[in-house]
Short mmCIF file of C-alpha atoms and ligand atoms in Angstrom, two decimals:
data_model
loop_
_atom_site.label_atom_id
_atom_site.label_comp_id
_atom_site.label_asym_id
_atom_site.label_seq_id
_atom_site.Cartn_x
_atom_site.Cartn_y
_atom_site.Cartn_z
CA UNK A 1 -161.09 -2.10 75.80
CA UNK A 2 -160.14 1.15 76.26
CA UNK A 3 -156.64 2.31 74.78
CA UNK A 4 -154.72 3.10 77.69
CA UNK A 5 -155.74 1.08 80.40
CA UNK A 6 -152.55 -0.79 81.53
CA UNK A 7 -154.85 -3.44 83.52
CA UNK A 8 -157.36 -4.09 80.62
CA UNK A 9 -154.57 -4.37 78.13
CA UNK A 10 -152.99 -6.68 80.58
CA UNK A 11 -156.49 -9.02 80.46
CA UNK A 12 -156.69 -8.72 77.37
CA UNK A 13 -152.45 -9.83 76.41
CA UNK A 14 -153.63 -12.58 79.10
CA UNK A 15 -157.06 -13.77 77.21
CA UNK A 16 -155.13 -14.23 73.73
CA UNK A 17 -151.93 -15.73 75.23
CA UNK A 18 -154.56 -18.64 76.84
CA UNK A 19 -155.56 -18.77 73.27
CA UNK A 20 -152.08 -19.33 71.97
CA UNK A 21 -152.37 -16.03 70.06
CA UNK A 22 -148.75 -15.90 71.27
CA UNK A 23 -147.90 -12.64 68.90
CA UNK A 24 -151.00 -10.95 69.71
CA UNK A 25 -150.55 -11.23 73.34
CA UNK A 26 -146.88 -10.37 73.50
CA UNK A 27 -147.87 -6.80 71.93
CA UNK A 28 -150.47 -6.34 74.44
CA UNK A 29 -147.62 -6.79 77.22
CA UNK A 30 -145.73 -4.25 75.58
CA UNK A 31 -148.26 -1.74 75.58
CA UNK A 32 -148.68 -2.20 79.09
CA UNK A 33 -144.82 -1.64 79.24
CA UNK A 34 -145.04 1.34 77.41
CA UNK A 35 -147.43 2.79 79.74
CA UNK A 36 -146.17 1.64 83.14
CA UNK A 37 -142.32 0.36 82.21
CA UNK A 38 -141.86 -1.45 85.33
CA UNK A 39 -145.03 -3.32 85.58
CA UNK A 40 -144.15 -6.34 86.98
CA UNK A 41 -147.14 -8.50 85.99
CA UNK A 42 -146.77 -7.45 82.44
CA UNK A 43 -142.55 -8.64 82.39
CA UNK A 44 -143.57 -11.79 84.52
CA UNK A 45 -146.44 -12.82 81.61
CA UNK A 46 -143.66 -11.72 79.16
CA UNK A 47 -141.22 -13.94 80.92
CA UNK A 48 -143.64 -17.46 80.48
CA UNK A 49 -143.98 -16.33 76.94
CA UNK A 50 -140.48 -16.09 76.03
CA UNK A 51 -140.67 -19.81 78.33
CA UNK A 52 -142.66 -21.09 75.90
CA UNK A 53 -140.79 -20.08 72.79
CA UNK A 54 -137.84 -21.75 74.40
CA UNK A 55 -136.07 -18.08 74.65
CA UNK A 56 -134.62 -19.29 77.74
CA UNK A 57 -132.65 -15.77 78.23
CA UNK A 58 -135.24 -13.64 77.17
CA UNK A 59 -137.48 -15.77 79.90
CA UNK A 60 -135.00 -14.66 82.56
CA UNK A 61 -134.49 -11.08 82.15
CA UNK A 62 -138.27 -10.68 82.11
CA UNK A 63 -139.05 -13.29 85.30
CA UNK A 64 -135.84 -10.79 86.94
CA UNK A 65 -137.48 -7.38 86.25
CA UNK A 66 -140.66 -8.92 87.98
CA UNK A 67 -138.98 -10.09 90.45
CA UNK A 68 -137.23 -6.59 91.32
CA UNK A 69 -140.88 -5.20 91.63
CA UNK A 70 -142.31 -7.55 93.64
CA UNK A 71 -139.44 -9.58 95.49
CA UNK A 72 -141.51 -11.54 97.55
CA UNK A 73 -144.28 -13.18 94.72
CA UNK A 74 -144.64 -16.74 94.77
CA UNK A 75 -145.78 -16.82 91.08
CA UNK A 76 -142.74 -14.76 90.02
CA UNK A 77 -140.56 -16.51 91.92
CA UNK A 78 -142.25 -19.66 90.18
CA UNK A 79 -141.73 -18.71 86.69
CA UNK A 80 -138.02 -17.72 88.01
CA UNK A 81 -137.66 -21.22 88.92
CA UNK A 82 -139.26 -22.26 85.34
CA UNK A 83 -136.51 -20.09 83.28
CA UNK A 84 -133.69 -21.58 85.40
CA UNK A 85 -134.85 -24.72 84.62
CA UNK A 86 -135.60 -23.78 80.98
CA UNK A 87 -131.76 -22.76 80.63
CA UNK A 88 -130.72 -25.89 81.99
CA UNK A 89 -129.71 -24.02 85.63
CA UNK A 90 -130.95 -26.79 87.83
CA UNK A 91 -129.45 -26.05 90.75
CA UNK A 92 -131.15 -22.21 91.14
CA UNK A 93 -134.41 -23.51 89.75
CA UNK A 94 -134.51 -25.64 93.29
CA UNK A 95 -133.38 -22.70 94.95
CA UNK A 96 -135.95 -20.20 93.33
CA UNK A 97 -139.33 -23.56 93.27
CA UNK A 98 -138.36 -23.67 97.02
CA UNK A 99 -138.76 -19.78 97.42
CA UNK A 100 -141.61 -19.88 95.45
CA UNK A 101 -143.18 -22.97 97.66
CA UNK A 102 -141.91 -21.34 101.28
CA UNK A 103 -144.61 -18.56 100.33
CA UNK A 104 -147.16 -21.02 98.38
CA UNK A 105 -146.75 -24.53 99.50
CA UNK A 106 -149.93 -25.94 97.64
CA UNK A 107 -149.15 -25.18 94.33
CA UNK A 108 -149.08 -28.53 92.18
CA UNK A 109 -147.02 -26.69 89.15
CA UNK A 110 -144.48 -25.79 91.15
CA UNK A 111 -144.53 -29.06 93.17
CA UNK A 112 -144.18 -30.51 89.93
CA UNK A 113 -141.59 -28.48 88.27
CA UNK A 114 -139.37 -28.74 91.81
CA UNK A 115 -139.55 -32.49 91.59
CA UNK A 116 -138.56 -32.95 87.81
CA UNK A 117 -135.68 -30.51 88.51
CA UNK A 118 -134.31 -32.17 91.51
CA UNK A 119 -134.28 -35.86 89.16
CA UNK A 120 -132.73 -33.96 86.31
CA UNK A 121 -129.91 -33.04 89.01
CA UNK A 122 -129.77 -37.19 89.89
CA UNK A 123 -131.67 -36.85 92.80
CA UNK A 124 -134.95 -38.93 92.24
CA UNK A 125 -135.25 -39.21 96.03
CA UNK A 126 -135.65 -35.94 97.04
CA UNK A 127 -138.19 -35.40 93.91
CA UNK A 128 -140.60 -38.00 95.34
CA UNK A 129 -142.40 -35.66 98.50
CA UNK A 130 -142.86 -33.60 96.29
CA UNK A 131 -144.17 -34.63 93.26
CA UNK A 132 -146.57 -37.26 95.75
CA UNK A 133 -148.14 -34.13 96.71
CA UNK A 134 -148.30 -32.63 93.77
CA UNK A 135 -150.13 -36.13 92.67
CA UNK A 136 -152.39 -35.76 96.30
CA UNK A 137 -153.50 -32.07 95.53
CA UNK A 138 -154.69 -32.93 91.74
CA UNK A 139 -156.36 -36.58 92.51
CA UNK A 140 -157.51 -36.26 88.88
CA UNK A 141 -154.47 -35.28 86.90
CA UNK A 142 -152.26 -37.32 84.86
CA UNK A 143 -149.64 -35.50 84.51
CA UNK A 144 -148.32 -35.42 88.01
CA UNK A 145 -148.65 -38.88 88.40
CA UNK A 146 -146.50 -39.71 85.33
CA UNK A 147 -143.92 -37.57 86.73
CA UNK A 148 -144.06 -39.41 90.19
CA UNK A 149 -143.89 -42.95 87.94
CA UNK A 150 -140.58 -41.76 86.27
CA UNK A 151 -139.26 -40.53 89.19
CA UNK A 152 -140.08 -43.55 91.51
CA UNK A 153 -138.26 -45.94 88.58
CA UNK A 154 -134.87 -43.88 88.88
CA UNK A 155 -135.30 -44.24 92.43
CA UNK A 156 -135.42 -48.17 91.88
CA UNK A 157 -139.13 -49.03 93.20
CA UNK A 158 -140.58 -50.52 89.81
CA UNK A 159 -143.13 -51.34 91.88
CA UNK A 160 -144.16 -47.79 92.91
CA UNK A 161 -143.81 -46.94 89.52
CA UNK A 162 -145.63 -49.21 87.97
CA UNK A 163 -148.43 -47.94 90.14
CA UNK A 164 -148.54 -44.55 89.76
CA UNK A 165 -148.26 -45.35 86.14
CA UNK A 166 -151.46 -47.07 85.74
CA UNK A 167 -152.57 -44.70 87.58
CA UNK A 168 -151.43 -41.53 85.38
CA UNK A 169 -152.82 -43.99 82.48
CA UNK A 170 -156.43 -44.17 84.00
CA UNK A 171 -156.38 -40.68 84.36
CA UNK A 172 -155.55 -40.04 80.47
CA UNK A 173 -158.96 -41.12 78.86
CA UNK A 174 -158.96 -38.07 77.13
CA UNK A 175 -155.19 -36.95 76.70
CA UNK A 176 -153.81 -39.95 73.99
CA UNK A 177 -150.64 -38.38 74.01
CA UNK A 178 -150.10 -39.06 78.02
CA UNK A 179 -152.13 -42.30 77.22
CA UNK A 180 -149.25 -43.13 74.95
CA UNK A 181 -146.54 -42.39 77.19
CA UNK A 182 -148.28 -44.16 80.35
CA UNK A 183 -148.74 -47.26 78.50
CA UNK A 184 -144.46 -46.72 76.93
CA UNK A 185 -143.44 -46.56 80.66
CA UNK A 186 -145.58 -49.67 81.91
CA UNK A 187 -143.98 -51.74 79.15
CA UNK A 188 -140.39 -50.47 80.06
CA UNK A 189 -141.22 -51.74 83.51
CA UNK A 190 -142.23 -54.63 81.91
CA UNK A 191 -146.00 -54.34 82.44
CA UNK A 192 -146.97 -54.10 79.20
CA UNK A 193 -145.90 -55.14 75.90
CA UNK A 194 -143.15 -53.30 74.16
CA UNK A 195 -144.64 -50.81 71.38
CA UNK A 196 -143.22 -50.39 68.26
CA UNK A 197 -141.70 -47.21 69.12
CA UNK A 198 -140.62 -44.25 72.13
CA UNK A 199 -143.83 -42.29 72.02
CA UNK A 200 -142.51 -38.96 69.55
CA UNK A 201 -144.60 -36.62 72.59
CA UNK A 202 -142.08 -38.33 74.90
CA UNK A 203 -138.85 -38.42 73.29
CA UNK A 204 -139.81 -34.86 72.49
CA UNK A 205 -140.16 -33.55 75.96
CA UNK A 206 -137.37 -35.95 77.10
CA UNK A 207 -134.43 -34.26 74.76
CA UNK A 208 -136.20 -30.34 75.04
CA UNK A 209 -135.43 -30.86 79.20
CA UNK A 210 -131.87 -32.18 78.60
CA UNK A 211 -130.90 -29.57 75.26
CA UNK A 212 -129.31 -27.17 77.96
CA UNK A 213 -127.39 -29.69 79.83
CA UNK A 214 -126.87 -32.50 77.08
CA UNK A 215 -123.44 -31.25 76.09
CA UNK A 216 -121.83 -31.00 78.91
CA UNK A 217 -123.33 -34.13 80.56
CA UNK A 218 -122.49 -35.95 77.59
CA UNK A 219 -119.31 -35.71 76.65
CA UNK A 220 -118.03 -35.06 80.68
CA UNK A 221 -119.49 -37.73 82.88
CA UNK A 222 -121.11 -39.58 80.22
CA UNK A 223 -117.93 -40.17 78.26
CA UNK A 224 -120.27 -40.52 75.13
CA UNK A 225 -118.46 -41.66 71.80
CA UNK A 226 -120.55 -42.34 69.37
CA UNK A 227 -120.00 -40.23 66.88
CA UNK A 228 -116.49 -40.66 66.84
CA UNK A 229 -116.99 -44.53 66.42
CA UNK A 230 -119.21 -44.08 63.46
CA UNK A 231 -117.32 -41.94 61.56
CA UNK A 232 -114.24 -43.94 62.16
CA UNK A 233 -116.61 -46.74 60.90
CA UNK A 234 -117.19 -45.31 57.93
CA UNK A 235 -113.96 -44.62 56.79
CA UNK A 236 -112.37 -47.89 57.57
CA UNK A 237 -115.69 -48.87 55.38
CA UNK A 238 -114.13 -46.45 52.28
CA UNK A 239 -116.03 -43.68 52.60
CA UNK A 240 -113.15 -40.90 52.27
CA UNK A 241 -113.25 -37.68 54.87
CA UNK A 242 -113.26 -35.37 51.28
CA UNK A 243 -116.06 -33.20 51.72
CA UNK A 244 -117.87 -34.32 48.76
CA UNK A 245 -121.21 -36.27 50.15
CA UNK A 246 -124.82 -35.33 51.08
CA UNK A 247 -125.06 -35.95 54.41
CA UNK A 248 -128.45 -36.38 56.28
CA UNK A 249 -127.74 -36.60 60.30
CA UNK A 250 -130.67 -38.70 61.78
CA UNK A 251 -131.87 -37.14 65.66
CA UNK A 252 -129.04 -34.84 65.14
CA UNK A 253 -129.59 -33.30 68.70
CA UNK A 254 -126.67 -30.22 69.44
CA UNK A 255 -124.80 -31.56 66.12
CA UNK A 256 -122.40 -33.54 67.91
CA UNK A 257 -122.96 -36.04 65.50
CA UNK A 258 -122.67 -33.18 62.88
CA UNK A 259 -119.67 -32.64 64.22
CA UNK A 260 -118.09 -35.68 63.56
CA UNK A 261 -119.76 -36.21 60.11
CA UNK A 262 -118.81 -32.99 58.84
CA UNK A 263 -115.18 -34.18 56.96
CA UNK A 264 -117.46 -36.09 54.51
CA UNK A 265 -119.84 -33.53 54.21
CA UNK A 266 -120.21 -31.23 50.99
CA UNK A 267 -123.79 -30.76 52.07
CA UNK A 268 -124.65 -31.16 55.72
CA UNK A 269 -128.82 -31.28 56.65
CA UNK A 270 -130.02 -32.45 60.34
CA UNK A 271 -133.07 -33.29 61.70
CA UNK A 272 -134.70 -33.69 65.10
CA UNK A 273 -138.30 -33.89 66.48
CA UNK A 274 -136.94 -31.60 69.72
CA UNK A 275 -137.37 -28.22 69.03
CA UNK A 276 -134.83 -27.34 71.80
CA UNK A 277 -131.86 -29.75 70.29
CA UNK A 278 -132.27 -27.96 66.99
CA UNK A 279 -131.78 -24.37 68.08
CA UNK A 280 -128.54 -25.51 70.08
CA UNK A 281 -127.69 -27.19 66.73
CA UNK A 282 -128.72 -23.83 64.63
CA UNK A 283 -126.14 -22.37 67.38
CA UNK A 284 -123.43 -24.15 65.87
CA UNK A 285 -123.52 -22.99 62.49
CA UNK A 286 -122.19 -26.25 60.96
CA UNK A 287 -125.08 -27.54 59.22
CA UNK A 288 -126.67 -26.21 56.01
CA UNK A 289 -129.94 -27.07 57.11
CA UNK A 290 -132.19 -28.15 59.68
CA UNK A 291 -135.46 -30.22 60.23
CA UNK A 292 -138.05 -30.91 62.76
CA UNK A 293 -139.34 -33.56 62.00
CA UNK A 294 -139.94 -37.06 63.09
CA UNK A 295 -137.86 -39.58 60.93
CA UNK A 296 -140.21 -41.52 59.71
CA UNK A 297 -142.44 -39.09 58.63
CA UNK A 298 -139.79 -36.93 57.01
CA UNK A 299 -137.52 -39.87 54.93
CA UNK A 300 -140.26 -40.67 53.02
CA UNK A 301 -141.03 -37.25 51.50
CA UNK A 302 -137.43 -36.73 50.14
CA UNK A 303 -136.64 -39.86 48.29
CA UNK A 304 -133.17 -40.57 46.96
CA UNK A 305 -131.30 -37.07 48.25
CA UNK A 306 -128.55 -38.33 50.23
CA UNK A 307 -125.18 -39.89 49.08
CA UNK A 308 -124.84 -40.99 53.39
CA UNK A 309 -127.41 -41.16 56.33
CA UNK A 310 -126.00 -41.34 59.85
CA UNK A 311 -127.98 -42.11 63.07
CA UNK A 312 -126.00 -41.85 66.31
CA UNK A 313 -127.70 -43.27 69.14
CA UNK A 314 -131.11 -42.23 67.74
CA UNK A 315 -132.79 -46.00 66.38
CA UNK A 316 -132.54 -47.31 70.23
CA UNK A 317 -135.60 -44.91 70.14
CA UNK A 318 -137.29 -47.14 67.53
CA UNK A 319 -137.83 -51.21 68.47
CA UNK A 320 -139.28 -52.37 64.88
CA UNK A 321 -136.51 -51.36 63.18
CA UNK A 322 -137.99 -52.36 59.55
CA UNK A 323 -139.95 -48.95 58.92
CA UNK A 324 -136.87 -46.75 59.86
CA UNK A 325 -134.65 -49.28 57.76
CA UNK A 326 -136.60 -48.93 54.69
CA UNK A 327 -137.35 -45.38 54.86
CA UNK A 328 -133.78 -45.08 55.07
CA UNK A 329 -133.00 -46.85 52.11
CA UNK A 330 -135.42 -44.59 50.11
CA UNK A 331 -133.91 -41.31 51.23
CA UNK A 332 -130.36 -42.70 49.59
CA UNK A 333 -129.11 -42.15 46.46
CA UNK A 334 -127.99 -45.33 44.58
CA UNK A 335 -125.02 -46.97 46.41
CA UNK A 336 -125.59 -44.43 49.30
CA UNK A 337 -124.80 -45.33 52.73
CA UNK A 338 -126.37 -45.83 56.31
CA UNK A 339 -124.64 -45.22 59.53
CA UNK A 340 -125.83 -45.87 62.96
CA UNK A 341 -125.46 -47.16 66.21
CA UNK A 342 -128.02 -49.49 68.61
CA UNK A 343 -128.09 -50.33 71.87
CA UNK A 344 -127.11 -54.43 71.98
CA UNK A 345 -129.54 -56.66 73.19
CA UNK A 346 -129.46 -60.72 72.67
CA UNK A 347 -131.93 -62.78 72.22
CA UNK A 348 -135.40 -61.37 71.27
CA UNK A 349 -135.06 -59.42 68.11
CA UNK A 350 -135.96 -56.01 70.20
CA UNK A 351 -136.39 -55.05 73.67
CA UNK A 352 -137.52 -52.39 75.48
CA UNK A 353 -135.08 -51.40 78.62
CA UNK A 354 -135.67 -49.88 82.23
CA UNK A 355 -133.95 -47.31 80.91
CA UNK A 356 -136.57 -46.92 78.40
CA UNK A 357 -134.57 -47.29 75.30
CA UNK A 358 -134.33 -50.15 73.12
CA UNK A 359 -131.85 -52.92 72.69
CA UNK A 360 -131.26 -54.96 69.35
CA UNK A 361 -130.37 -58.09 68.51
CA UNK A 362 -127.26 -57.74 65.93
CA UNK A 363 -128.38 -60.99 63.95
CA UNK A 364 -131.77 -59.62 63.79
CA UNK A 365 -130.92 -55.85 62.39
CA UNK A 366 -128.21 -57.75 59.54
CA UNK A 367 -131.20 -59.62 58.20
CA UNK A 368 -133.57 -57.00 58.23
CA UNK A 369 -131.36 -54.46 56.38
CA UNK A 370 -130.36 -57.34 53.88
CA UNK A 371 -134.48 -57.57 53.22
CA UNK A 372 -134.59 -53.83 52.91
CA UNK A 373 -132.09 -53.70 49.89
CA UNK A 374 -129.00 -53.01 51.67
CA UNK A 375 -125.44 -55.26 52.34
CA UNK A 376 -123.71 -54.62 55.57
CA UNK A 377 -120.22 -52.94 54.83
CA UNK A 378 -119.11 -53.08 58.41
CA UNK A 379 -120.58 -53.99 62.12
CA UNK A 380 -119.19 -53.48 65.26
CA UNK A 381 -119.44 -54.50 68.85
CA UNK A 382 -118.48 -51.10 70.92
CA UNK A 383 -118.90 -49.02 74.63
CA UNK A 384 -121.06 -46.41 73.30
CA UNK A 385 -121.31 -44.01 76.72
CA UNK A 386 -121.80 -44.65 80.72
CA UNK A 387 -124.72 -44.70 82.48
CA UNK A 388 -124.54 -44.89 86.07
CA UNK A 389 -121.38 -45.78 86.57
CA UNK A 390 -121.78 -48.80 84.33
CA UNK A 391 -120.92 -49.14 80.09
CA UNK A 392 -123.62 -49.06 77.55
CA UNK A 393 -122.90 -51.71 74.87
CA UNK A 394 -123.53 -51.07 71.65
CA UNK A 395 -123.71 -51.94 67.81
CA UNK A 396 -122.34 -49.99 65.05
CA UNK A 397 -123.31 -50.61 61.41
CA UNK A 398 -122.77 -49.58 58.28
CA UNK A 399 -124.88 -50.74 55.23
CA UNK A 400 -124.58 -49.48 51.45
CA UNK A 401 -128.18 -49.57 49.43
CA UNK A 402 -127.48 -51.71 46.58
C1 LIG B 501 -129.12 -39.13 72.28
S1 LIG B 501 -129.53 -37.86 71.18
C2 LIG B 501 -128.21 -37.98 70.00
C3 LIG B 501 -128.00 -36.68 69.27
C4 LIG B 501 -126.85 -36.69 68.27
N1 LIG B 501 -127.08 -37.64 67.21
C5 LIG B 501 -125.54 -36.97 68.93
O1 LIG B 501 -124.89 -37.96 68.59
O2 LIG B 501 -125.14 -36.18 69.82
C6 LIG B 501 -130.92 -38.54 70.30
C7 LIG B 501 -131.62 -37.52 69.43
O3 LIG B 501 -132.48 -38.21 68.53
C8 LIG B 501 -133.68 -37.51 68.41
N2 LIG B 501 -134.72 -38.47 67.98
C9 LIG B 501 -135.09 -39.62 68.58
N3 LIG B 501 -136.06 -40.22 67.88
C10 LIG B 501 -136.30 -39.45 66.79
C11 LIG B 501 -137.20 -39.54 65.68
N4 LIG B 501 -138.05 -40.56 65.56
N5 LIG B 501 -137.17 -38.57 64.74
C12 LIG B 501 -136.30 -37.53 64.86
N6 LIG B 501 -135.45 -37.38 65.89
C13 LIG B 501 -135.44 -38.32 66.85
C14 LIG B 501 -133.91 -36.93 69.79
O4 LIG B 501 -134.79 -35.83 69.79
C15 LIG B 501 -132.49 -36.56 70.21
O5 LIG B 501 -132.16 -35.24 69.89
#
């Protein structure tokens, strides 16, 4: 390559980001910056990169110096769109995938991207044109076609989603992950039998989208009180607000559970599998540490640390509850104690929702801790949050490990 060409050092930044040589790449951008400061090609490719790392601001000011160069490019205008979304600005991501589409209507990605944006904003109607055509344009792709299935199921038509579900899962022979979360959505619509579990890959992607917008939207519309419930919990079970415990917070999202845990806390640790949750929670500077991790992979290899661990609205993600129970029970000390809440279902001893989350029968979860070592301090019938307009009920427990 030679040294100073801006365009082959451009290729080249190009070849290793498609590699995911993410580091390497980003310097080749910036030596095409040094050369030509205002290339717009090189801040637009800078822009998806700082996308990807979920630098959300960074994406922005790069997508906005491309943008100045070349007002009128669909693909900047695009990756505008993408950033917006990225930092939770629905609204202007619409505005800019619209742009983007008024100059490039045939582009599935942005099709795509336009259609999850307008059902994060509530508006599952409007996404269906087009993600459809998104679907139309790539007959072969899963991944549109999932996207049409969620958004036809917040528009109401099981039916239609259900479809374009099986169709997304026939699609997915050699993507398991999609597979995964095909076959998660068909059993939500009840087309399936419920699996064990949300699909990690899902839950993932599902709480990365929302990290922006999750504070807000929860604690505003979504009147969401979990935390406060279980901590009040826990102190009318004797735990005393002293500052002296270990404290593990389960799916600890933004920390709004750490929040609320913090009085007992000498030692404060979170974990989440979404990338995007944590660094809001890193923002907040209240715990001491943070994981990414899955749960159940995690609990097991730190037996015994933790004098309390807390789960707000994070096991309605899990339907067998035993695994999660158990590896709970491990991670406490001796006489440590559990905290969560679940979503309350009657009847069968789990059940997967429309809302795909799952519901638990209270009877069900007491016996199961009891056979995992632990005796139930305190349960609790309470209005966790809203959703649409309507209250989600829910189960508070707290268990010591004997
Ligand atoms: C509804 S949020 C609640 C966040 C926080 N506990 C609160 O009360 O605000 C659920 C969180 O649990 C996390 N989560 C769900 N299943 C998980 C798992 N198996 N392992 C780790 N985190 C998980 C999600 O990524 C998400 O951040």
């Amino acid at each position: 390559m030679p040294q100073d060409d801006p365009i082959a050092l451009l290729q080249a930044g190009a070849a290793r980001h498609a590699e995911g040589q993410w580091t390497k790449a980003e310097w080749l951008y910036r030596q095409v910056l040094k050369r030509r400061p205002q290339d717009p090609n090189a801040h637009n490719l800078l822009g998806v990169l700082a996308r990807q790392r979920g630098d959300a601001a960074g994406a922005l000011r790069h997508t906005e110096r491309a943008l100045a160069a070349s007002p009128e490019e669909p693909v900047f205008l695009a990756n505008r769109g993408a950033a917006l979304a990225e930092a939770g600005r629905l609204a202007e991501a619409v505005i800019a995938f619209r742009a983007a589409l008024a100059r490039r209507p045939e582009d599935p990605v942005t099709l795509r991207n336009l259609g999850q944006a307008l059902c994060g904003l509530g508006d599952p109607a409007a996404a269906l044109p087009p993600l459809a055509q998104a679907a139309a344009l790539l007959p072969e792709a899963p991944e549109p076609r999932l996207a049409l299935a969620h958004a036809r199921r917040e528009a109401g038509d099981a039916a239609g989603a259900a479809a374009a579900a099986g169709e997304a899962l026939a699609r997915a022979a050699s993507q398991p992950a999609l597979a995964e979360q095909a076959r998660f959505l068909l059993a939500a619509l009840g087309g399936g039998p419920a699996p064990g579990r949300a699909p990690a890959a899902y839950v993932r992607d599902l709480f990365d989208q929302f990290a922006p917008r999750f504070e807000a939207e929860l604690t505003g519309r979504l009147d969401y009180r979990t935390p406060a419930l279980l901590a009040g919990l826990l102190e009318r079970a004797g735990l005393a607000p002293a500052r002296r415990l270990r404290v593990l917070d389960l799916g600890c999202g933004t920390g709004l559970s750490g929040a609320a845990l913090a009085g007992f806390a000498r030692r404060l640790e979170g974990l989440d599998l979404s990338p995007r949750m944590l660094a809001e929670a890193r923002r907040r500077g209240l715990y001491d540490a943070l994981h990414e991790a899955d749960l159940l992979d995690w609990l097991p290899r730190h037996p015994g640390g933790f004098d309390v661990v807390a789960a707000a609205d994070v096991l309605n993600y899990l339907g067998d509850l035993a695994p999660a129970l158990a590896a709970i029970h491990g991670a406490l000390a001796p006489g440590g104690v559990a905290a969560f809440s679940l979503e309350a279902g009657v009847g069968a001893p789990f059940a997967l929702g429309a809302a795909m989350r799952f519901r638990h029968d209270a009877g069900h979860v007491a016996g199961l801790a009891e056979a995992a070592g632990f005796a139930v301090l305190a349960q609790e019938a309470a209005v966790l949050r809203q959703e649409k307009g309507a209250p989600v009920e829910g189960l508070l427990f707290v268990l010591r490990r004997d």
